[in-house]
PDB file of C-alpha atoms in Angstrom:
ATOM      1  CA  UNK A   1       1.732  68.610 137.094  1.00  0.00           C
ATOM      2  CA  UNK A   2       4.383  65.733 137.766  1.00  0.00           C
ATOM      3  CA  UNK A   3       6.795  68.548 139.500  1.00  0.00           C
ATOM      4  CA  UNK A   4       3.920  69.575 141.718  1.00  0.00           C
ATOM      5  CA  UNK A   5       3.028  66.244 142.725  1.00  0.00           C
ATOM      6  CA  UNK A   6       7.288  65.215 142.883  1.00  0.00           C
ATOM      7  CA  UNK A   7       6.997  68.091 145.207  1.00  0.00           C
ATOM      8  CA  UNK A   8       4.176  66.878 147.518  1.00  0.00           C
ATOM      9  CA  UNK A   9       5.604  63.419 147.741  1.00  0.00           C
ATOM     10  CA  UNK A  10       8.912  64.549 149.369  1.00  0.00           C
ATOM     11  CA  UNK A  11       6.830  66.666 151.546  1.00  0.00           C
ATOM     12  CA  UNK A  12       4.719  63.203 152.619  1.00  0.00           C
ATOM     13  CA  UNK A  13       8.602  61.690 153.334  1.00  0.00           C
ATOM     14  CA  UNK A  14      10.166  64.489 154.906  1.00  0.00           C
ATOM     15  CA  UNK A  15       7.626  66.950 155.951  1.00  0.00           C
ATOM     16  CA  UNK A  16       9.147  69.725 154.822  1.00  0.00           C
ATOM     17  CA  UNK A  17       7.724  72.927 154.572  1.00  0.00           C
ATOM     18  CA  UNK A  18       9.467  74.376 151.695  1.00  0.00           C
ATOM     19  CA  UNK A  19       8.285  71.420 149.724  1.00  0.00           C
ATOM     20  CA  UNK A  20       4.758  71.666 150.282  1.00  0.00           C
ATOM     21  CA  UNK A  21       5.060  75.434 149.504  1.00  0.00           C
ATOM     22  CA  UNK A  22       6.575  74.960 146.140  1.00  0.00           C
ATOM     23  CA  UNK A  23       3.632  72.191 145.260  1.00  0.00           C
ATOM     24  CA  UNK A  24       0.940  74.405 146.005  1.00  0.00           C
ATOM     25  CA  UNK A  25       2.759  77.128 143.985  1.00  0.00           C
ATOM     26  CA  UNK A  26       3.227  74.923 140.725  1.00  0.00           C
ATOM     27  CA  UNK A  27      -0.462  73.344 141.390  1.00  0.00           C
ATOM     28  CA  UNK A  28      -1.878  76.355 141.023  1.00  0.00           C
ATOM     29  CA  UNK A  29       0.017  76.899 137.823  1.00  0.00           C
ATOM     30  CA  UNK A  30      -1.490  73.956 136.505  1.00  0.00           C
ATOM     31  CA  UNK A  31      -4.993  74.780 137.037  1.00  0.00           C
ATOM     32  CA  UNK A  32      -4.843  78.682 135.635  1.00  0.00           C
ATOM     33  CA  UNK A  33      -3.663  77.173 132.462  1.00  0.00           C
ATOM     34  CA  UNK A  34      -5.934  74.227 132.046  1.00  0.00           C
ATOM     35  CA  UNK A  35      -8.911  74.498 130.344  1.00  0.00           C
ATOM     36  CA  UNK A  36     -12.716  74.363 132.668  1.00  0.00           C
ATOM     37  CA  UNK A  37     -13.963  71.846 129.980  1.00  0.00           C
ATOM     38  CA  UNK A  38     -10.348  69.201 129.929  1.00  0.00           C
ATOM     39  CA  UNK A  39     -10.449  66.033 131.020  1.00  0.00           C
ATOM     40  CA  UNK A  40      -7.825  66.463 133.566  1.00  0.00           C
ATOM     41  CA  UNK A  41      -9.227  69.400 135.405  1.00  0.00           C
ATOM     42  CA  UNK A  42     -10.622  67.560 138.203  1.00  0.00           C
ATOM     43  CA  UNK A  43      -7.969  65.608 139.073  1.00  0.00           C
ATOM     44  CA  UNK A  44      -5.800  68.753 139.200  1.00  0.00           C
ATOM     45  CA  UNK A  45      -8.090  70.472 141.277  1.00  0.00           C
ATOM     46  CA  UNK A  46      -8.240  67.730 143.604  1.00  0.00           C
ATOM     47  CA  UNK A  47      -4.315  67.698 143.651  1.00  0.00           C
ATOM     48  CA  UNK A  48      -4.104  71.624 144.265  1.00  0.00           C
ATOM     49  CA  UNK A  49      -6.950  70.811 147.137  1.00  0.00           C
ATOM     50  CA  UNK A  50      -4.773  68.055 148.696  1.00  0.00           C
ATOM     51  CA  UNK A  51      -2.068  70.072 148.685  1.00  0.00           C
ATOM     52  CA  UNK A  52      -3.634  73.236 150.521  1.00  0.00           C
ATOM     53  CA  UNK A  53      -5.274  70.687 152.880  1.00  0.00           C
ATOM     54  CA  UNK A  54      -1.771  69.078 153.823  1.00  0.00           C
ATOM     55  CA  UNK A  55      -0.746  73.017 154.832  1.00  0.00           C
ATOM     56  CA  UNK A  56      -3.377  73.317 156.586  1.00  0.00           C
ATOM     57  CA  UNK A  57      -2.805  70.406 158.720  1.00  0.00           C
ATOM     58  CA  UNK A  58       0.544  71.757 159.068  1.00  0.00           C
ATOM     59  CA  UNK A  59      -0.075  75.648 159.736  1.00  0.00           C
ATOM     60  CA  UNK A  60      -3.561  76.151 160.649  1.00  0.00           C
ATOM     61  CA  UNK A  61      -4.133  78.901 158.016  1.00  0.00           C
ATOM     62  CA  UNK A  62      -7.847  79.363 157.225  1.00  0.00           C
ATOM     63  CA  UNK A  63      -6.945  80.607 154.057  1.00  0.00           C
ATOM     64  CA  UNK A  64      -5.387  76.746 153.411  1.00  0.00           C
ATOM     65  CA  UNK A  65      -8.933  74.695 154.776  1.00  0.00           C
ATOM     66  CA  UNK A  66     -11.336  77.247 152.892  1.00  0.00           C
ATOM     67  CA  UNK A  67      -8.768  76.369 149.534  1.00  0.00           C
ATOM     68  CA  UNK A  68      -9.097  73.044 150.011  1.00  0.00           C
ATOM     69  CA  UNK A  69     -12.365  72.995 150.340  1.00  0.00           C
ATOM     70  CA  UNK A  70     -13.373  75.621 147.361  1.00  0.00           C
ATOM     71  CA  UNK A  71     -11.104  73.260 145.129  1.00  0.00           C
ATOM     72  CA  UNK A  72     -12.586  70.312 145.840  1.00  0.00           C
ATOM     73  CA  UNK A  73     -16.006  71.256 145.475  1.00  0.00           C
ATOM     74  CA  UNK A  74     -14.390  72.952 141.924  1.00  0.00           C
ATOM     75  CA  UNK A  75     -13.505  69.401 140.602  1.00  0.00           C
ATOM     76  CA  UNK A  76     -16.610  67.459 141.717  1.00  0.00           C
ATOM     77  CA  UNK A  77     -18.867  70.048 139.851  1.00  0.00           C
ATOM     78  CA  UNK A  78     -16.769  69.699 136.582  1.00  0.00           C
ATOM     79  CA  UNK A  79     -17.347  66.098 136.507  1.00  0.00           C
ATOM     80  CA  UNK A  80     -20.151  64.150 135.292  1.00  0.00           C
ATOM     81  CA  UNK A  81     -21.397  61.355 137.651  1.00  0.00           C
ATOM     82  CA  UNK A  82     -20.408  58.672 134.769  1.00  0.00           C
ATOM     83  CA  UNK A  83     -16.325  59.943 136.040  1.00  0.00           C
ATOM     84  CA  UNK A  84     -14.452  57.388 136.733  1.00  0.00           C
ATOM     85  CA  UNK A  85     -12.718  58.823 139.900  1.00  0.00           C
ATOM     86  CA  UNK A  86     -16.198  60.652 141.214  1.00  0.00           C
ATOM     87  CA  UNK A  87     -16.088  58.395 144.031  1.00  0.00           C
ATOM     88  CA  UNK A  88     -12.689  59.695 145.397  1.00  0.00           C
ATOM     89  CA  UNK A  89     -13.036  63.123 144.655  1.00  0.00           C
ATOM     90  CA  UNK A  90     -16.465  62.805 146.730  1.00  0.00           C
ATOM     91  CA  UNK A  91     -14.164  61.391 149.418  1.00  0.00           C
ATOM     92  CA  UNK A  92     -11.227  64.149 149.285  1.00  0.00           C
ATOM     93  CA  UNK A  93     -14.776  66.982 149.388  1.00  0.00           C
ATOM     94  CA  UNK A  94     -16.143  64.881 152.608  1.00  0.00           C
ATOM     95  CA  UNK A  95     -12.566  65.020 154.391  1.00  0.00           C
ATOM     96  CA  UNK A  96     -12.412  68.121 153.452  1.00  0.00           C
ATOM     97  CA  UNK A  97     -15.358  69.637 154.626  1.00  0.00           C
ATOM     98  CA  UNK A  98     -15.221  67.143 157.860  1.00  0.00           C
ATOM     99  CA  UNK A  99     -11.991  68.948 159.145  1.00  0.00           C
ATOM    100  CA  UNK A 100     -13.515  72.136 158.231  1.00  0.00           C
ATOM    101  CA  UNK A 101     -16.458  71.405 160.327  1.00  0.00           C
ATOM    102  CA  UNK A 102     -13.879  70.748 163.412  1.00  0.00           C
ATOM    103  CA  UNK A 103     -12.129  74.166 162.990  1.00  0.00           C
ATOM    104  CA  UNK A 104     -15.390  75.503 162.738  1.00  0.00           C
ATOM    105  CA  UNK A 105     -18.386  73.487 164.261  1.00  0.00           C
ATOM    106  CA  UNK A 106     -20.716  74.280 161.240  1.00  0.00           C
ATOM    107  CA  UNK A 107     -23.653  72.314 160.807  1.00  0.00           C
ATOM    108  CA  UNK A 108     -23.849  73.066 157.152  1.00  0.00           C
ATOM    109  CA  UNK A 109     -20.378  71.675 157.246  1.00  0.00           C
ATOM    110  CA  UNK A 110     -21.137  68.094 158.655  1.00  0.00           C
ATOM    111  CA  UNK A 111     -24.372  67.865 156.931  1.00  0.00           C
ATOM    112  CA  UNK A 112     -21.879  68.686 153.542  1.00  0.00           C
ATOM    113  CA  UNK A 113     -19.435  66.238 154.826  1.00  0.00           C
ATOM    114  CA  UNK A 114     -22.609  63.659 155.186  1.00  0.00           C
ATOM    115  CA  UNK A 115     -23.790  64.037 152.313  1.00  0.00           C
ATOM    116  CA  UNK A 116     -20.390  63.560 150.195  1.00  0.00           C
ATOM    117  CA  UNK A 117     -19.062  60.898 152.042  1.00  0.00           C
ATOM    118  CA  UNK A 118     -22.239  58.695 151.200  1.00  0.00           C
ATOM    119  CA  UNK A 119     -22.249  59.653 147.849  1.00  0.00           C
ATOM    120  CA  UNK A 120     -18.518  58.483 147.924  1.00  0.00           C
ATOM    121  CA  UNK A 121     -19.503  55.146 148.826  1.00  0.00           C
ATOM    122  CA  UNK A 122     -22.502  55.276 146.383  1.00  0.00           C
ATOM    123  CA  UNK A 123     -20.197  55.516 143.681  1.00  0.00           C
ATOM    124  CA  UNK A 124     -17.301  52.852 144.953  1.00  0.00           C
ATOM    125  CA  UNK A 125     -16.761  50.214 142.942  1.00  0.00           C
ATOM    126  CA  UNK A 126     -17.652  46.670 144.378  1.00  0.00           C
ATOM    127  CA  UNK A 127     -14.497  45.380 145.836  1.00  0.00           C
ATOM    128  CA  UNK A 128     -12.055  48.368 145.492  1.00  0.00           C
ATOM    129  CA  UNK A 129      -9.110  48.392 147.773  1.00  0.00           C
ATOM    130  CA  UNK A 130     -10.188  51.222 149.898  1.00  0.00           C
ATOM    131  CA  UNK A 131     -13.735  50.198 150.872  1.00  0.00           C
ATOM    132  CA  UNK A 132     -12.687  49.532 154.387  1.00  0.00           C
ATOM    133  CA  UNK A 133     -11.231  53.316 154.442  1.00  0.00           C
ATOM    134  CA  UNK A 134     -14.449  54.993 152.452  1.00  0.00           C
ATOM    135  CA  UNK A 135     -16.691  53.111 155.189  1.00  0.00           C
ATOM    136  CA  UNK A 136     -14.416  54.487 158.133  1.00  0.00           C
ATOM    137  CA  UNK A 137     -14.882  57.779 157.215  1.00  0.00           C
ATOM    138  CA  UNK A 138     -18.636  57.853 156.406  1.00  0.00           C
ATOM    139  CA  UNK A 139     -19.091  55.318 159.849  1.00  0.00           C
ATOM    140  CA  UNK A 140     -17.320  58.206 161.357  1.00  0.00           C
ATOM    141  CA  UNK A 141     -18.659  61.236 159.947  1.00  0.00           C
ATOM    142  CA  UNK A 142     -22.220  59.982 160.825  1.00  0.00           C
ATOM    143  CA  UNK A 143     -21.259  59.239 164.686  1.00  0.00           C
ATOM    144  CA  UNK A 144     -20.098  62.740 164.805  1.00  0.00           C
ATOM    145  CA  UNK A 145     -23.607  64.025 163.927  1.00  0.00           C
ATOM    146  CA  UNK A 146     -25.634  61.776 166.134  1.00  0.00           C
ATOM    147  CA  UNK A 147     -23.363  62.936 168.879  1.00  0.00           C
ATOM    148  CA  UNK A 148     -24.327  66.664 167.983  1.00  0.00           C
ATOM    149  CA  UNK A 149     -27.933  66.517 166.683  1.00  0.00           C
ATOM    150  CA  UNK A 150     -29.267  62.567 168.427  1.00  0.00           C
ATOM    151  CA  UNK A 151     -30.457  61.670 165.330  1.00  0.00           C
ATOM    152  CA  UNK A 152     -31.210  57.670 165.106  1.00  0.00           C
ATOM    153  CA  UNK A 153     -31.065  57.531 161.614  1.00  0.00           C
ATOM    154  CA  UNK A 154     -27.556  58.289 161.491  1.00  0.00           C
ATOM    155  CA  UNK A 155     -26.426  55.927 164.181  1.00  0.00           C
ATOM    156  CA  UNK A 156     -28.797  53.309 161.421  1.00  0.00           C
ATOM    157  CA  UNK A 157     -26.685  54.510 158.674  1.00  0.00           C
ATOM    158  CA  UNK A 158     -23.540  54.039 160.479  1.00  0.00           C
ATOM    159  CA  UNK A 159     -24.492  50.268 161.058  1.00  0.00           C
ATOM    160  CA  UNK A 160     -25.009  49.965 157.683  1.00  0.00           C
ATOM    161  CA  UNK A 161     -21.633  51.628 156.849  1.00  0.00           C
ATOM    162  CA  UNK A 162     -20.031  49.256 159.789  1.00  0.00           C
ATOM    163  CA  UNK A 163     -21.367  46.155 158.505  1.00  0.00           C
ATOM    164  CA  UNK A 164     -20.096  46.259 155.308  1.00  0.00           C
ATOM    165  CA  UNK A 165     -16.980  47.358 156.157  1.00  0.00           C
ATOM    166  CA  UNK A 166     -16.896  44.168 158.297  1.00  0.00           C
ATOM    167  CA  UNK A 167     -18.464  41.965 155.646  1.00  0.00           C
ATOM    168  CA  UNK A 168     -15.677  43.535 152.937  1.00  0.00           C
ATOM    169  CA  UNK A 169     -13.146  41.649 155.421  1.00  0.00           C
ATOM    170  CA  UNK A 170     -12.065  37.912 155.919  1.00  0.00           C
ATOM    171  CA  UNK A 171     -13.173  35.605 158.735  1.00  0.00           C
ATOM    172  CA  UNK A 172      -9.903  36.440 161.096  1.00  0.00           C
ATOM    173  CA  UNK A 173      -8.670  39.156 159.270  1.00  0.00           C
ATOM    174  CA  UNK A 174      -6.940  41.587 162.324  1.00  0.00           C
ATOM    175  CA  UNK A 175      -8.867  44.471 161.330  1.00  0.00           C
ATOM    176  CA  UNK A 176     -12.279  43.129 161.747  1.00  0.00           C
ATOM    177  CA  UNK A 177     -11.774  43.535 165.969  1.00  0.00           C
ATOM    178  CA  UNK A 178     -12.311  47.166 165.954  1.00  0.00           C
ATOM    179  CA  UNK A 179     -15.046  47.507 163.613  1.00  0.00           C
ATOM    180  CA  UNK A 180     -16.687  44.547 165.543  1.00  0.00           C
ATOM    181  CA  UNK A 181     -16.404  46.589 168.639  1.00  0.00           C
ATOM    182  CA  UNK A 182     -17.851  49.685 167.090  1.00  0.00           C
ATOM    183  CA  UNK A 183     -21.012  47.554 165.457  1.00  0.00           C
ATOM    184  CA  UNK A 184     -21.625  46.253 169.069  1.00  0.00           C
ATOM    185  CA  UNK A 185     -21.356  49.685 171.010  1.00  0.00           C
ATOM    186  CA  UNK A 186     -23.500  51.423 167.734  1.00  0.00           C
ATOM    187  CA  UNK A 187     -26.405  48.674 169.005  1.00  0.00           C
ATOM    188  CA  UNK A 188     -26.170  49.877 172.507  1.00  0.00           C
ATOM    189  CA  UNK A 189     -26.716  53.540 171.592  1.00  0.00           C
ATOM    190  CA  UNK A 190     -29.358  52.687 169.282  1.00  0.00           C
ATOM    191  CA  UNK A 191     -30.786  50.191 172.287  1.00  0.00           C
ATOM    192  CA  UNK A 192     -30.866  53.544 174.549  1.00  0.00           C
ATOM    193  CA  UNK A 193     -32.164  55.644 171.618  1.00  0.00           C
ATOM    194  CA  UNK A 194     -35.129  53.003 171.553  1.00  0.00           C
ATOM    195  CA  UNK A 195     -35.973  54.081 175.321  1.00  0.00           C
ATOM    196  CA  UNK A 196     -34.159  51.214 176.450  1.00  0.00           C
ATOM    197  CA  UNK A 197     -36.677  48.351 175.286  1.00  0.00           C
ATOM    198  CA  UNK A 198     -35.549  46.904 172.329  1.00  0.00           C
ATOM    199  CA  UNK A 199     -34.744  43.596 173.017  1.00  0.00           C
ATOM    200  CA  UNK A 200     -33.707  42.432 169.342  1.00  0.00           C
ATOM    201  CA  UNK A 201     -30.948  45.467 169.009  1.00  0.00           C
ATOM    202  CA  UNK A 202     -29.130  44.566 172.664  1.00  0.00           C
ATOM    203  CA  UNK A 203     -29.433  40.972 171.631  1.00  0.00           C
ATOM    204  CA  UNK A 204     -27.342  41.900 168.069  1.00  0.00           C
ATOM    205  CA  UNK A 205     -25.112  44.049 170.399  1.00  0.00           C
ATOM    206  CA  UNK A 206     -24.560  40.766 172.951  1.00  0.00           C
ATOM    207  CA  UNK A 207     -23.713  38.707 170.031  1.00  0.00           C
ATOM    208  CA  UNK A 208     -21.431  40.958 168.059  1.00  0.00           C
ATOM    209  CA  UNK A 209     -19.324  42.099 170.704  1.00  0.00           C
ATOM    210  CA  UNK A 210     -19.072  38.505 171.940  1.00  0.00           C
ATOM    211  CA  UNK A 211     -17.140  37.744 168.710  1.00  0.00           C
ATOM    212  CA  UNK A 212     -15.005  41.302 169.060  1.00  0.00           C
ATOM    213  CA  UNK A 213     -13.993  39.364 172.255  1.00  0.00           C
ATOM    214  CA  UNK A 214     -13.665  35.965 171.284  1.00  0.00           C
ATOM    215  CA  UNK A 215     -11.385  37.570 167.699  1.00  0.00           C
ATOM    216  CA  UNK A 216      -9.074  39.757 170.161  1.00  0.00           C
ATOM    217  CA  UNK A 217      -5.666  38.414 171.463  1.00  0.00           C
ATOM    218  CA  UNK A 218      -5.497  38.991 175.125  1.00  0.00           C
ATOM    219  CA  UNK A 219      -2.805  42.031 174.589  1.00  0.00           C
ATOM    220  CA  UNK A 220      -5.270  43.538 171.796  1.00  0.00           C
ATOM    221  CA  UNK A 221      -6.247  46.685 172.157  1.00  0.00           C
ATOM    222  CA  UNK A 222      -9.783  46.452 171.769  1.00  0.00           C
ATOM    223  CA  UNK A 223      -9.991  43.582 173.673  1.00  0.00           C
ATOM    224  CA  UNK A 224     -10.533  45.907 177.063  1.00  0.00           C
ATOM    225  CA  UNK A 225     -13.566  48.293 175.463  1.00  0.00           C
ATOM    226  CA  UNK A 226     -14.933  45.061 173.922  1.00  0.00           C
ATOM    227  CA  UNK A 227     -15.051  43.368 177.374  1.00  0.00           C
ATOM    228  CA  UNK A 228     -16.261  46.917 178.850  1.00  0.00           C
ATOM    229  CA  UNK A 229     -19.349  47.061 176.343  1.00  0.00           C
ATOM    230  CA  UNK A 230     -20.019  43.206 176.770  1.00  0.00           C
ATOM    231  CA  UNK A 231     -20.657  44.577 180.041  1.00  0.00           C
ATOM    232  CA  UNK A 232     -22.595  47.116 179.407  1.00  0.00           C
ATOM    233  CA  UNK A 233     -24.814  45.175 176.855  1.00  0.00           C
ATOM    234  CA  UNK A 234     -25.623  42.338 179.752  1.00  0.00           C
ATOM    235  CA  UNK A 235     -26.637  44.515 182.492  1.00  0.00           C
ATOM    236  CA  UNK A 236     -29.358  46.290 180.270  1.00  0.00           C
ATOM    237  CA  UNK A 237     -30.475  42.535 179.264  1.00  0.00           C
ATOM    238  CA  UNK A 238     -30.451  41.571 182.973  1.00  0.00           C
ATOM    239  CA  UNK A 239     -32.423  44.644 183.764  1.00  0.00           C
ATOM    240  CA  UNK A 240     -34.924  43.353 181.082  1.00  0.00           C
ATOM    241  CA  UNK A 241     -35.117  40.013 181.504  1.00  0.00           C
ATOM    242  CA  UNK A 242     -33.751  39.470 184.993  1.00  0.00           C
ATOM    243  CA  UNK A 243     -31.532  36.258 184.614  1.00  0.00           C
ATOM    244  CA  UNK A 244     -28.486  35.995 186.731  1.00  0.00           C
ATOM    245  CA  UNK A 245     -26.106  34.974 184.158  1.00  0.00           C
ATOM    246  CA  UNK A 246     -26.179  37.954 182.312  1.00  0.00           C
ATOM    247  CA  UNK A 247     -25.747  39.727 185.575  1.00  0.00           C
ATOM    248  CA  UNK A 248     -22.831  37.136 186.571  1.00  0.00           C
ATOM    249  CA  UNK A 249     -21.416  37.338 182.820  1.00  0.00           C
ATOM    250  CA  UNK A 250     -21.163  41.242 183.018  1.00  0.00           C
TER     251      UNK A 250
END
């Protein structure tokens, strides 16, 4: 198991093909002589499903995406939901299945992806180091289906996702412009999902992309689409309320 994963960290450094190649090769070693029922099992799955993943990313190869995917769904149903690590082996199935879907453009595959990425976060621990990452991905994931289906409830879910990415990071921390941004231009959609009358969500949209601005540095690069949905955001309240400073402001 350490050679395998010696293997995939020099392929992380150096990108080498040969390296990856020879870590898939001793993974799968690993896996044919470990026991369904041992502890370790899952975690060597979900190494062996890395690695095909990383190939794929590389090659392309179907053969490398469908592995990666078959693995990872191997070690999250050989785990109980008391695991320890269920909540990132949840996350390696969602990624998984979430680049699948874009080879593909499965349904099954985003509602998979869906559904594992927010058990992922169900099963984070309060305060782990990766909760802004987890909350990307499942923000993400749920965007992408809106965009293909228009359901509202996953533009709500992706809110909910949003905010506590942004509530997981300090006042002034950097990283809180872009998620900002996002929050505010999530209210907008959901403002036009409403039939364009819901004067509460383009209110929360005015105010949260206010502080996106206010938080950027002029050279910032969210600064721009921050200003550009500011804009956005005051128009539709001018064309509900009619007062000329939102129409001057935008």
């Amino acid at each position: 198991l350490e050679l395998g994963d010696a293997y995939m960290a020099r392929y992380s450094m150096f990108n080498g093909l040969g390296d990856v190649n020879t870590a898939i090769l001793y993974l799968q070693q690993v896996v044919k002589y470990t026991e369904q029922e041992q502890k370790s099992m899952p975690c060597r799955l979900g190494n062996l499903g890395r690695a095909y993943l990383s190939r794929f990313m590389r090659l392309g190869d179907v053969d490398d995406i469908e592995n990666a995917v078959a693995m990872q769904n191997r070690a999250v149903k050989c785990m109980g939901d008391d695991h320890d690590h269920k909540f990132s082996h949840m996350e390696d199935l969602g990624v998984a299945l979430r680049i699948r879907f874009d080879y593909y453009h499965k349904s099954s595959d985003l509602d998979q992806a869906v559904d594992a990425l927010s058990l992922a976060v169900q099963y984070l621990p309060e305060g782990h180091v990766n909760t802004v990452g987890y909350m990307t991905n499942l923000s993400g994931i749920l965007q992408t289906r809106f965009q293909c289906n228009g359901r509202v409830e996953d533009v709500e879910a992706a809110i909910v996702a949003i905010r506590r990415l942004i509530g997981f990071l300090p006042d002034g921390h950097p990283g809180r412009i872009g998620p900002l941004q996002k929050l505010g231009t999530l209210h907008i959609v959901l403002f036009q999902a409403s039939d364009g009358t819901d004067l509460e969500i383009l209110q929360e949209a005015i105010l949260v992309l206010r502080q996106a601005v206010d938080c950027a540095p002029e050279a910032h690069p969210e600064k721009g689409p921050s200003l550009n949905s500011l804009g956005v955001a005051l128009l539709y309240r001018f064309s509900l309320l009619e007062e000329a400073i939102d129409r001057d402001d935008s």
